[in-house]
Short mmCIF file of C-alpha atoms and ligand atoms in Angstrom, two decimals:
data_model
loop_
_atom_site.label_atom_id
_atom_site.label_comp_id
_atom_site.label_asym_id
_atom_site.label_seq_id
_atom_site.Cartn_x
_atom_site.Cartn_y
_atom_site.Cartn_z
CA MET A 1 22.90 -14.50 -0.95
CA ASP A 2 25.57 -13.17 1.31
CA THR A 3 24.42 -10.36 3.56
CA LEU A 4 27.41 -10.49 5.85
CA ASN A 5 29.87 -9.99 3.06
CA ALA A 6 27.81 -7.30 1.46
CA ASN A 7 27.89 -5.42 4.76
CA ALA A 8 31.61 -5.90 5.25
CA ILE A 9 32.59 -4.85 1.75
CA TRP A 10 30.27 -1.88 1.76
CA THR A 11 31.54 -0.63 5.13
CA GLN A 12 35.08 -0.77 3.81
CA ALA A 13 34.14 0.97 0.58
CA CYS A 14 32.36 3.69 2.58
CA LYS A 15 35.63 4.55 4.30
CA HIS A 16 37.18 5.19 0.90
CA LEU A 17 34.22 7.17 -0.30
CA GLN A 18 34.19 9.24 2.86
CA ASP A 19 37.77 10.27 2.17
CA ALA A 20 37.07 11.01 -1.47
CA LEU A 21 33.93 13.06 -1.06
CA HIS A 22 32.91 16.26 0.62
CA ALA A 23 31.24 15.47 3.97
CA ASP A 24 27.93 16.95 2.84
CA VAL A 25 27.86 14.94 -0.36
CA TYR A 26 28.85 11.80 1.49
CA SER A 27 26.12 12.12 4.07
CA ARG A 28 23.46 13.03 1.56
CA TRP A 29 24.16 10.44 -1.10
CA ILE A 30 26.32 7.63 0.23
CA ALA A 31 25.48 7.24 3.91
CA VAL A 32 21.84 6.68 3.00
CA ILE A 33 22.64 3.54 0.99
CA SER A 34 22.15 0.24 2.72
CA PRO A 35 23.99 -2.86 1.51
CA ASP A 36 21.58 -5.62 0.71
CA ARG A 37 23.23 -8.74 -0.67
CA ILE A 38 25.71 -10.18 -3.11
CA GLU A 39 24.62 -12.32 -6.02
CA GLY A 40 27.48 -13.53 -8.20
CA ASP A 41 29.46 -10.43 -9.08
CA THR A 42 26.59 -8.08 -8.37
CA LEU A 43 26.33 -6.08 -5.18
CA HIS A 44 22.74 -5.10 -4.41
CA LEU A 45 22.39 -1.80 -2.64
CA GLY A 46 19.16 -0.50 -1.15
CA VAL A 47 18.02 3.10 -1.56
CA ASP A 48 14.87 4.87 -0.36
CA ASN A 49 13.40 6.03 -3.61
CA ASP A 50 13.98 5.97 -7.33
CA PHE A 51 15.18 9.52 -7.26
CA TYR A 52 18.21 8.47 -5.22
CA GLN A 53 18.67 5.52 -7.54
CA SER A 54 18.85 7.58 -10.71
CA TRP A 55 20.97 10.28 -9.11
CA LEU A 56 23.48 7.75 -7.81
CA GLU A 57 23.61 5.93 -11.13
CA GLU A 58 24.21 9.13 -13.01
CA HIS A 59 26.73 10.72 -10.66
CA TYR A 60 28.41 8.35 -8.29
CA LEU A 61 28.47 4.93 -9.90
CA PRO A 62 32.08 5.05 -11.19
CA LEU A 63 33.30 6.32 -7.85
CA ILE A 64 31.46 3.59 -5.98
CA CYS A 65 32.84 0.94 -8.32
CA ASP A 66 36.38 2.28 -7.83
CA ALA A 67 36.03 2.18 -4.06
CA LEU A 68 34.70 -1.37 -4.17
CA ARG A 69 37.53 -2.50 -6.43
CA ALA A 70 40.04 -0.88 -4.10
CA VAL A 71 38.78 -2.69 -1.02
CA SER A 72 38.00 -6.07 -2.53
CA GLY A 73 40.41 -6.36 -5.45
CA GLN A 74 37.63 -7.24 -7.87
CA ASP A 75 35.14 -5.56 -10.18
CA TRP A 76 31.53 -5.35 -9.08
CA LYS A 77 28.30 -4.73 -10.87
CA ILE A 78 25.96 -2.57 -8.85
CA ALA A 79 22.21 -2.98 -8.66
CA PHE A 80 20.28 -0.34 -6.77
CA ASN A 81 17.08 -1.66 -5.27
CA VAL A 82 14.42 0.77 -4.24
CA SER A 83 12.87 -0.22 -0.97
CA PRO A 84 10.84 2.78 0.10
CA MET A 85 9.60 2.77 3.64
CA ASP A 86 10.83 -0.73 4.32
CA LEU A 87 11.33 0.55 7.78
CA PHE A 88 12.36 -2.38 9.83
CA THR A 89 15.02 -3.87 7.63
CA HIS A 90 16.22 -0.53 6.43
CA ALA A 91 16.72 0.94 9.88
CA ALA A 92 18.46 -2.20 11.09
CA ALA A 93 20.79 -2.42 8.10
CA GLN A 94 21.59 1.24 8.42
CA ALA A 95 22.51 0.91 12.07
CA GLN A 96 24.84 -1.99 11.39
CA SER A 97 26.58 -1.05 8.26
CA THR A 98 27.02 2.57 7.46
CA PRO A 99 28.04 5.56 9.45
CA GLU A 100 25.10 7.51 10.87
CA PRO A 101 23.82 9.93 8.23
CA SER A 102 23.78 13.54 9.29
CA ARG A 103 20.44 15.04 10.25
CA THR A 104 19.87 16.50 6.87
CA LEU A 105 17.08 16.02 4.43
CA ARG A 106 17.14 12.29 4.92
CA GLU A 107 16.26 12.55 8.60
CA ARG A 108 13.26 14.54 7.69
CA LEU A 109 12.15 12.32 4.84
CA MET A 110 12.61 8.96 6.44
CA PRO A 111 10.28 7.67 9.09
CA ARG A 112 11.74 7.45 12.55
CA ARG A 113 13.04 4.13 13.71
CA PRO A 114 10.29 1.72 14.61
CA ASP A 115 9.54 0.65 18.11
CA THR A 116 11.23 -2.71 17.90
CA ARG A 117 9.60 -4.04 21.01
CA LEU A 118 6.21 -3.80 19.43
CA GLN A 119 7.26 -3.71 15.81
CA LEU A 120 5.03 -0.70 15.39
CA ASN A 121 6.15 2.21 13.30
CA PRO A 122 6.05 5.26 15.58
CA LYS A 123 4.81 7.39 12.71
CA TYR A 124 1.67 5.38 12.14
CA THR A 125 -0.51 6.99 14.78
CA MET A 126 -4.11 8.23 14.89
CA SER A 127 -2.94 11.82 14.93
CA SER A 128 -0.93 11.37 11.72
CA PHE A 129 -3.85 9.69 9.93
CA VAL A 130 -5.68 12.26 7.84
CA VAL A 131 -9.43 11.64 7.81
CA GLY A 132 -11.73 12.31 4.85
CA PRO A 133 -14.92 10.85 3.43
CA ALA A 134 -13.14 7.82 1.97
CA ASN A 135 -11.79 6.60 5.29
CA SER A 136 -13.93 8.23 7.97
CA PHE A 137 -15.95 5.11 8.69
CA ALA A 138 -12.86 2.91 9.01
CA HIS A 139 -11.24 5.58 11.17
CA ALA A 140 -14.26 5.79 13.47
CA ALA A 141 -14.28 2.02 13.80
CA ALA A 142 -10.56 2.05 14.60
CA LEU A 143 -11.11 4.66 17.32
CA ALA A 144 -13.97 2.67 18.80
CA VAL A 145 -11.87 -0.49 18.90
CA SER A 146 -8.94 1.28 20.50
CA GLU A 147 -11.25 2.71 23.19
CA ALA A 148 -12.80 -0.64 24.00
CA PRO A 149 -10.84 -3.59 22.61
CA ALA A 150 -12.87 -6.79 22.25
CA LYS A 151 -16.01 -4.91 23.19
CA ALA A 152 -16.84 -2.64 20.29
CA TYR A 153 -16.24 -4.76 17.21
CA ASN A 154 -14.50 -8.09 17.18
CA PRO A 155 -12.91 -8.92 14.83
CA LEU A 156 -12.30 -5.67 12.98
CA PHE A 157 -11.63 -6.34 9.31
CA ILE A 158 -10.17 -3.45 7.30
CA TYR A 159 -9.82 -3.88 3.55
CA GLY A 160 -8.80 -1.67 0.65
CA GLY A 161 -6.33 -1.24 -2.21
CA THR A 162 -2.58 -0.93 -1.86
CA GLY A 163 -1.20 2.18 -0.26
CA LEU A 164 -4.53 3.38 1.11
CA GLY A 165 -3.49 3.30 4.76
CA LYS A 166 -4.46 -0.15 6.06
CA THR A 167 -1.18 -0.78 7.84
CA HIS A 168 -1.11 2.78 9.13
CA LEU A 169 -4.61 2.61 10.60
CA MET A 170 -4.05 -0.83 12.09
CA GLN A 171 -0.82 0.21 13.78
CA ALA A 172 -2.49 3.41 14.97
CA ILE A 173 -4.93 1.23 16.91
CA GLY A 174 -1.95 -0.59 18.42
CA HIS A 175 -0.39 2.69 19.56
CA ALA A 176 -3.66 4.01 20.95
CA VAL A 177 -4.26 0.83 22.92
CA VAL A 178 -0.75 0.96 24.37
CA GLU A 179 -1.08 4.63 25.28
CA LYS A 180 -4.37 4.08 27.03
CA ASN A 181 -3.08 0.95 28.64
CA ARG A 182 -6.08 -0.98 27.43
CA ALA A 183 -4.27 -4.21 26.68
CA ARG A 184 -1.12 -5.70 28.06
CA HIS A 185 0.14 -8.02 25.45
CA ILE A 186 -0.08 -6.68 21.93
CA CYS A 187 1.19 -8.39 18.82
CA TYR A 188 1.49 -6.90 15.35
CA ILE A 189 2.57 -9.27 12.61
CA THR A 190 2.21 -9.53 8.87
CA CYS A 191 0.49 -12.63 7.68
CA GLU A 192 3.57 -13.55 5.67
CA THR A 193 5.80 -13.48 8.76
CA LEU A 194 3.22 -15.47 10.64
CA LEU A 195 3.35 -18.12 7.93
CA ASN A 196 7.16 -18.19 8.01
CA GLU A 197 7.15 -18.58 11.77
CA TYR A 198 4.65 -21.37 11.45
CA ILE A 199 6.78 -23.23 8.91
CA ASP A 200 9.80 -22.71 11.14
CA ALA A 201 7.91 -24.03 14.13
CA LEU A 202 6.86 -27.10 12.18
CA GLN A 203 10.45 -27.79 11.18
CA LYS A 204 11.85 -27.22 14.63
CA ARG A 205 9.01 -29.11 16.24
CA SER A 206 8.20 -26.11 18.37
CA ILE A 207 4.57 -25.77 17.44
CA THR A 208 3.49 -25.65 21.09
CA GLU A 209 5.49 -22.47 21.66
CA PHE A 210 4.20 -21.03 18.40
CA ARG A 211 0.63 -21.60 19.57
CA LYS A 212 1.31 -20.18 22.97
CA ARG A 213 2.84 -17.05 21.48
CA TYR A 214 -0.25 -16.16 19.50
CA ARG A 215 -2.98 -17.56 21.67
CA THR A 216 -1.98 -15.62 24.76
CA VAL A 217 -2.07 -12.09 23.38
CA ASP A 218 -4.68 -9.49 24.31
CA LEU A 219 -4.65 -7.76 20.95
CA LEU A 220 -3.63 -9.46 17.73
CA LEU A 221 -3.01 -7.31 14.66
CA ILE A 222 -2.56 -9.36 11.50
CA ASP A 223 -1.62 -7.38 8.42
CA ASP A 224 -2.41 -8.54 4.87
CA ILE A 225 -4.50 -11.55 5.79
CA HIS A 226 -5.23 -12.18 2.08
CA PHE A 227 -1.85 -13.89 2.19
CA LEU A 228 -3.69 -16.91 3.64
CA SER A 229 -5.12 -17.48 0.16
CA GLY A 230 -4.83 -21.12 -0.84
CA LYS A 231 -2.59 -22.05 2.13
CA GLU A 232 -4.56 -24.73 3.86
CA ARG A 233 -2.43 -25.70 6.82
CA ILE A 234 -1.85 -22.21 8.11
CA GLN A 235 -5.57 -21.57 7.63
CA GLU A 236 -6.31 -24.51 9.86
CA GLU A 237 -3.84 -23.24 12.45
CA PHE A 238 -5.18 -19.72 12.26
CA PHE A 239 -8.73 -20.96 12.63
CA HIS A 240 -7.85 -22.34 16.06
CA THR A 241 -5.87 -19.26 17.05
CA PHE A 242 -8.83 -17.12 16.04
CA ASN A 243 -11.27 -19.20 18.04
CA SER A 244 -9.20 -19.31 21.14
CA LEU A 245 -8.61 -15.54 21.14
CA PHE A 246 -12.21 -14.79 20.30
CA ASP A 247 -13.53 -17.08 22.99
CA ALA A 248 -11.22 -15.47 25.52
CA HIS A 249 -12.60 -12.01 24.53
CA LYS A 250 -9.37 -10.82 23.00
CA GLN A 251 -9.41 -8.32 20.15
CA ILE A 252 -8.44 -9.41 16.65
CA ILE A 253 -7.82 -6.92 13.86
CA MET A 254 -7.04 -7.89 10.29
CA THR A 255 -6.28 -6.03 7.08
CA SER A 256 -6.70 -7.37 3.58
CA ASP A 257 -6.54 -6.07 0.04
CA ARG A 258 -10.07 -7.35 -0.59
CA PRO A 259 -13.17 -8.51 1.30
CA ALA A 260 -12.83 -11.93 2.93
CA SER A 261 -15.42 -13.44 0.59
CA GLU A 262 -13.22 -12.51 -2.38
CA ILE A 263 -10.02 -14.09 -1.07
CA ASN A 264 -9.51 -17.10 -3.30
CA GLY A 265 -9.14 -20.40 -1.56
CA LEU A 266 -10.07 -19.07 1.88
CA GLU A 267 -12.07 -21.61 3.85
CA GLN A 268 -15.70 -20.69 4.34
CA ARG A 269 -15.47 -21.00 8.11
CA LEU A 270 -12.74 -18.35 8.14
CA VAL A 271 -14.66 -16.11 5.74
CA SER A 272 -17.65 -16.18 8.04
CA ARG A 273 -15.57 -15.54 11.16
CA PHE A 274 -13.80 -12.61 9.52
CA GLU A 275 -17.23 -11.10 8.92
CA TRP A 276 -18.53 -11.63 12.45
CA GLY A 277 -17.48 -8.25 13.74
CA LEU A 278 -17.16 -5.14 11.65
CA VAL A 279 -15.96 -5.04 8.06
CA THR A 280 -14.85 -1.66 6.84
CA GLU A 281 -13.28 -0.38 3.64
CA LEU A 282 -10.59 2.21 2.99
CA GLU A 283 -11.31 3.88 -0.33
CA ARG A 284 -9.31 6.20 -2.51
CA PRO A 285 -9.17 9.66 -0.96
CA ASP A 286 -10.83 12.56 -2.79
CA PHE A 287 -8.93 15.64 -3.92
CA GLU A 288 -9.43 17.60 -0.67
CA THR A 289 -8.17 14.71 1.42
CA ARG A 290 -5.18 14.23 -0.87
CA MET A 291 -4.31 17.91 -0.38
CA ALA A 292 -4.75 17.55 3.38
CA ILE A 293 -2.44 14.52 3.39
CA LEU A 294 0.22 16.38 1.39
CA ARG A 295 0.00 19.40 3.69
CA PHE A 296 0.30 17.13 6.68
CA LYS A 297 3.34 15.30 5.30
CA GLN A 298 4.94 18.57 4.40
CA ARG A 299 4.55 19.87 7.96
CA GLU A 300 5.80 16.58 9.31
CA MET A 301 8.98 16.89 7.24
CA SER A 302 9.33 20.57 8.27
CA LEU A 303 9.47 21.55 4.63
CA SER A 304 7.76 24.25 2.77
CA VAL A 305 6.54 23.47 -0.69
CA ASP A 306 4.66 25.78 -2.95
CA GLU A 307 0.87 25.26 -2.97
CA SER A 308 0.93 24.88 -6.75
CA VAL A 309 3.30 21.91 -6.41
CA LEU A 310 1.00 20.29 -3.85
CA THR A 311 -2.03 20.93 -6.07
CA PHE A 312 -0.32 19.43 -9.10
CA ILE A 313 0.60 16.29 -7.15
CA ALA A 314 -2.88 15.96 -5.62
CA GLU A 315 -4.53 16.37 -9.00
CA ASN A 316 -2.35 13.81 -10.69
CA VAL A 317 -1.74 11.13 -8.10
CA ARG A 318 -5.12 9.80 -7.13
CA SER A 319 -5.07 6.10 -6.52
CA ASN A 320 -2.55 5.47 -3.79
CA VAL A 321 -1.43 7.50 -0.76
CA ARG A 322 1.98 5.84 -0.74
CA ARG A 323 2.53 7.06 -4.28
CA LEU A 324 1.25 10.50 -3.31
CA GLU A 325 3.85 10.63 -0.55
CA GLY A 326 6.53 9.34 -2.92
CA ALA A 327 5.78 12.13 -5.38
CA LEU A 328 6.15 14.74 -2.63
CA VAL A 329 9.45 13.22 -1.48
CA ARG A 330 10.70 13.30 -5.03
CA ALA A 331 9.73 16.93 -5.46
CA VAL A 332 11.38 18.05 -2.22
CA SER A 333 14.52 15.99 -2.88
CA PHE A 334 14.84 17.71 -6.21
CA MET A 335 14.31 21.16 -4.74
CA SER A 336 16.80 20.65 -1.98
CA LEU A 337 19.33 19.40 -4.47
CA THR A 338 19.03 22.17 -6.99
CA GLN A 339 18.16 24.83 -4.38
CA GLN A 340 15.66 26.08 -6.92
CA PRO A 341 11.91 26.35 -6.79
CA LEU A 342 10.22 23.76 -8.97
CA THR A 343 8.62 24.94 -12.16
CA LEU A 344 5.54 23.13 -13.39
CA ASP A 345 7.45 21.78 -16.37
CA ALA A 346 10.24 20.40 -14.19
CA LEU A 347 7.64 18.85 -11.90
CA LYS A 348 5.89 17.19 -14.84
CA ARG A 349 9.19 15.70 -16.00
CA LEU A 350 10.12 14.60 -12.51
CA LEU A 351 6.81 12.84 -11.94
CA ARG A 352 6.40 11.44 -15.44
CA ASP A 353 6.71 7.80 -14.37
CA THR A 354 4.39 8.23 -11.40
CA ILE A 355 1.77 9.87 -13.57
CA GLU A 356 2.05 7.08 -16.12
CA GLU A 357 1.58 4.47 -13.40
CA GLU A 358 -1.47 6.37 -12.23
CA GLN A 359 -2.97 6.27 -15.67
CA HIS A 360 -2.53 2.52 -15.76
CA ALA A 361 -4.19 2.26 -12.37
CA GLU A 362 -7.29 3.99 -13.66
CA ILE A 363 -9.65 1.86 -15.64
CA SER A 364 -10.49 3.43 -18.94
CA LEU A 365 -14.00 3.67 -20.32
CA SER A 366 -12.97 1.64 -23.33
CA ALA A 367 -11.56 -1.14 -21.11
CA ILE A 368 -14.98 -1.38 -19.48
CA GLN A 369 -16.75 -1.42 -22.83
CA LYS A 370 -14.44 -4.18 -24.04
CA ALA A 371 -14.90 -6.28 -20.90
CA VAL A 372 -18.69 -5.95 -21.08
CA ALA A 373 -18.82 -6.72 -24.81
CA ALA A 374 -16.67 -9.81 -24.25
CA HIS A 375 -18.83 -10.94 -21.35
CA TYR A 376 -22.08 -10.74 -23.32
CA ASP A 377 -20.43 -11.82 -26.54
CA ILE A 378 -21.44 -8.77 -28.54
CA ARG A 379 -19.38 -6.50 -30.77
CA LEU A 380 -17.51 -3.57 -29.27
CA ALA A 381 -19.12 -1.35 -31.90
CA ASP A 382 -22.54 -2.18 -30.42
CA MET A 383 -21.59 -0.18 -27.36
CA SER A 384 -21.86 3.06 -29.26
CA SER A 385 -24.36 2.09 -31.96
CA ILE A 386 -27.84 3.55 -32.17
CA ALA A 387 -29.53 0.15 -32.53
CA ARG A 388 -31.74 -0.80 -29.60
CA PRO A 389 -32.45 -4.54 -29.54
CA ARG A 390 -32.66 -5.87 -25.98
CA SER A 391 -29.68 -8.17 -26.50
CA ILE A 392 -27.54 -5.07 -26.86
CA ALA A 393 -29.46 -2.61 -24.71
CA VAL A 394 -28.89 -4.43 -21.43
CA PRO A 395 -25.11 -4.93 -21.83
CA ARG A 396 -24.83 -1.31 -22.87
CA GLN A 397 -26.64 -0.17 -19.74
CA VAL A 398 -24.40 -2.40 -17.62
CA ALA A 399 -21.33 -0.86 -19.25
CA MET A 400 -22.59 2.68 -18.57
CA TYR A 401 -23.30 1.74 -14.98
CA LEU A 402 -19.79 0.33 -14.53
CA CYS A 403 -18.22 3.41 -16.13
CA ARG A 404 -20.13 5.58 -13.71
CA SER A 405 -19.30 3.58 -10.61
CA LEU A 406 -15.75 2.42 -11.30
CA THR A 407 -14.24 5.53 -12.84
CA PRO A 408 -14.20 9.20 -11.91
CA SER A 409 -15.37 10.11 -15.45
CA SER A 410 -18.05 12.73 -15.78
CA LEU A 411 -21.50 12.05 -17.21
CA PRO A 412 -20.78 13.98 -20.42
CA ASP A 413 -17.57 11.93 -20.94
CA ILE A 414 -19.46 8.69 -20.51
CA ALA A 415 -22.27 9.89 -22.77
CA THR A 416 -19.73 10.69 -25.50
CA ALA A 417 -18.07 7.29 -25.19
CA PHE A 418 -21.44 5.62 -25.82
CA ASN A 419 -22.67 8.10 -28.37
CA LYS A 420 -25.68 8.79 -26.18
CA THR A 421 -27.11 11.71 -24.26
CA HIS A 422 -26.35 12.55 -20.71
CA GLY A 423 -29.96 11.68 -19.74
CA THR A 424 -29.66 8.21 -21.26
CA VAL A 425 -26.63 7.50 -19.10
CA ILE A 426 -28.43 8.59 -15.93
CA HIS A 427 -31.42 6.45 -16.84
CA ALA A 428 -29.21 3.43 -17.62
CA CYS A 429 -27.34 3.69 -14.33
CA ARG A 430 -30.53 3.94 -12.27
CA ALA A 431 -32.11 1.06 -14.17
CA VAL A 432 -29.14 -1.26 -13.55
CA GLN A 433 -28.85 -0.27 -9.91
CA ASN A 434 -32.55 -0.87 -9.26
CA ARG A 435 -32.62 -4.14 -11.17
CA MET A 436 -29.61 -5.51 -9.32
CA ASP A 437 -31.58 -5.33 -6.07
CA VAL A 438 -34.12 -7.84 -7.35
CA ASP A 439 -32.23 -9.73 -10.05
CA SER A 440 -29.43 -11.84 -8.60
CA ASP A 441 -28.34 -12.98 -12.10
CA LEU A 442 -27.69 -9.43 -13.17
CA ARG A 443 -25.89 -8.73 -9.93
CA ARG A 444 -23.64 -11.73 -10.51
CA GLN A 445 -22.89 -10.63 -14.06
CA VAL A 446 -21.90 -7.15 -12.87
CA GLN A 447 -19.79 -8.72 -10.16
CA ASP A 448 -18.00 -11.01 -12.64
CA ILE A 449 -17.17 -8.18 -15.00
CA SER A 450 -15.89 -5.97 -12.15
CA THR A 451 -13.68 -8.80 -10.95
CA LYS A 452 -12.27 -9.23 -14.45
CA LEU A 453 -11.47 -5.54 -14.45
CA GLY A 454 -9.57 -6.04 -11.21
CA LYS A 455 -12.20 -4.30 -9.07
CA SER A 456 -14.18 -5.69 -6.24
CA ILE A 457 -17.94 -5.32 -6.46
CA HIS A 458 -17.59 -3.37 -3.24
CA ALA A 459 -15.72 -0.70 -5.13
CA LEU A 460 -18.96 0.08 -6.96
CA GLU A 461 -20.21 3.41 -5.85
CA PRO A 462 -23.92 4.02 -5.71
CA VAL A 463 -24.82 6.09 -8.71
CA SER A 464 -27.04 9.10 -8.48
P1 ADP B 501 -1.48 -0.14 2.88
O1 ADP B 501 -1.13 -0.92 4.11
O2 ADP B 501 -2.96 0.04 2.69
O3 ADP B 501 -0.81 -0.62 1.64
P2 ADP B 501 -0.04 1.94 4.26
O4 ADP B 501 -0.75 1.94 5.57
O5 ADP B 501 1.30 1.28 4.21
O6 ADP B 501 -0.96 1.35 3.10
O7 ADP B 501 0.06 3.46 3.77
C1 ADP B 501 0.95 3.88 2.77
C2 ADP B 501 1.52 5.23 3.13
O8 ADP B 501 0.49 6.21 3.01
C3 ADP B 501 2.02 5.30 4.55
O9 ADP B 501 3.18 6.07 4.59
C4 ADP B 501 0.91 5.99 5.31
O10 ADP B 501 1.39 6.76 6.39
C5 ADP B 501 0.32 6.88 4.25
N1 ADP B 501 -1.12 7.09 4.44
C6 ADP B 501 -2.13 6.32 3.98
N2 ADP B 501 -3.32 6.82 4.32
C7 ADP B 501 -3.07 7.94 5.03
C8 ADP B 501 -3.90 8.91 5.68
N3 ADP B 501 -5.23 8.84 5.65
N4 ADP B 501 -3.28 9.94 6.31
C9 ADP B 501 -1.94 10.03 6.32
N5 ADP B 501 -1.10 9.16 5.74
C10 ADP B 501 -1.65 8.12 5.10
MG1 MG B 502 0.06 -2.59 4.30
#
């Protein structure tokens, strides 16, 4: 890895490219690239999204290679790496290495530079967080904590799937606390960075300073705490940090991709501490909230996009707000480039990969049937057979219950998949839900199958 050289060569090549290209083209397509590293004869270049990547590969690759050969006297292979929203490194690399891009589309698409003092992204505020049923509880908890740190809920534990706004909401608390002057010393850090600093401190024998740094803050925001999984020494260290902050009435906020009890290899004493305060989940936003988020992002970028484009994106990208945003960016990049309104067909082509990823993210009814059949060791065909022995009836009811609570499928769709009536599905779901309250074995079985399907039991929605 050779970042310095990558920077130097790229800066030189940019001078050539600037001469060779129209200023507008240069600022739109070249100035937005950030040199990453050199590996062998490959120069890795960072771009914001895959749209830039494919456009550059199709249109500017030969020119870039020529410029690189001219400045370095050797041939380079180019690898474009997509690093969307990697704000801190991206902004820093950009400042060092390439001429300032003009305030064109890029300015509007990219988040503003983060507040380096706090390492908080200025865009992740309460006012830019769109609230809907899937996140209103977490949002209310975040507001309460920012009003009264260490008094309302301590610790605050926010969990949820990727791209559902955990980092955004956590940083929004940080901003709100700063604005209201409710804490003096605030620290936001990802758990991974914390671990790296810890290892560094161990090597440099500066563990005392490390401890001091984190045990003297008023508000500690630790992002992606699930990273502690299986790492015993940092868990031990964090246990003491947690205790000393908690005892001193300092606020601790953590995010995780799953509930503490489901983080593998997390010590029980940490699990219980993480659950002392308030645990809250961010769920997938419903259609209305997805539309509200898209409208908000559109206003934020000062762009105007046809409602039908927004509706198409909101209907098709359901599982991840980051992906939802990515789809909008892709659509507006395309429109600005072609200066044409987007037709539905063009939009479908443009978002084909995103839509495919979405489909993978959704669990299918047949995947649930398979997982349940495997768990109870029955045949898949039994799921839709008309036979009713108890050995089959219970697994079948469990499968219907999971289909209802883990997927957005309608009752008629589920009924068809099981070759049953709508009423049978409703009855099955109620029966499983009621029995789980009194039958811990059944509850454990449902939990095990959900985990195998990659879903936490907490993702189960009450069925009605
Ligand atoms: P996570 O940390 O859960 O993976 P992030 O907080 O990084 O997710 O969010 C991913 C992207 O989606 C960010 O750009 C964020 O601003 C945006 N986002 C997520 N939830 C919301 C929301 N409710 N309102 C507005 N933007 C959101
Ligand atoms: Mg995050």
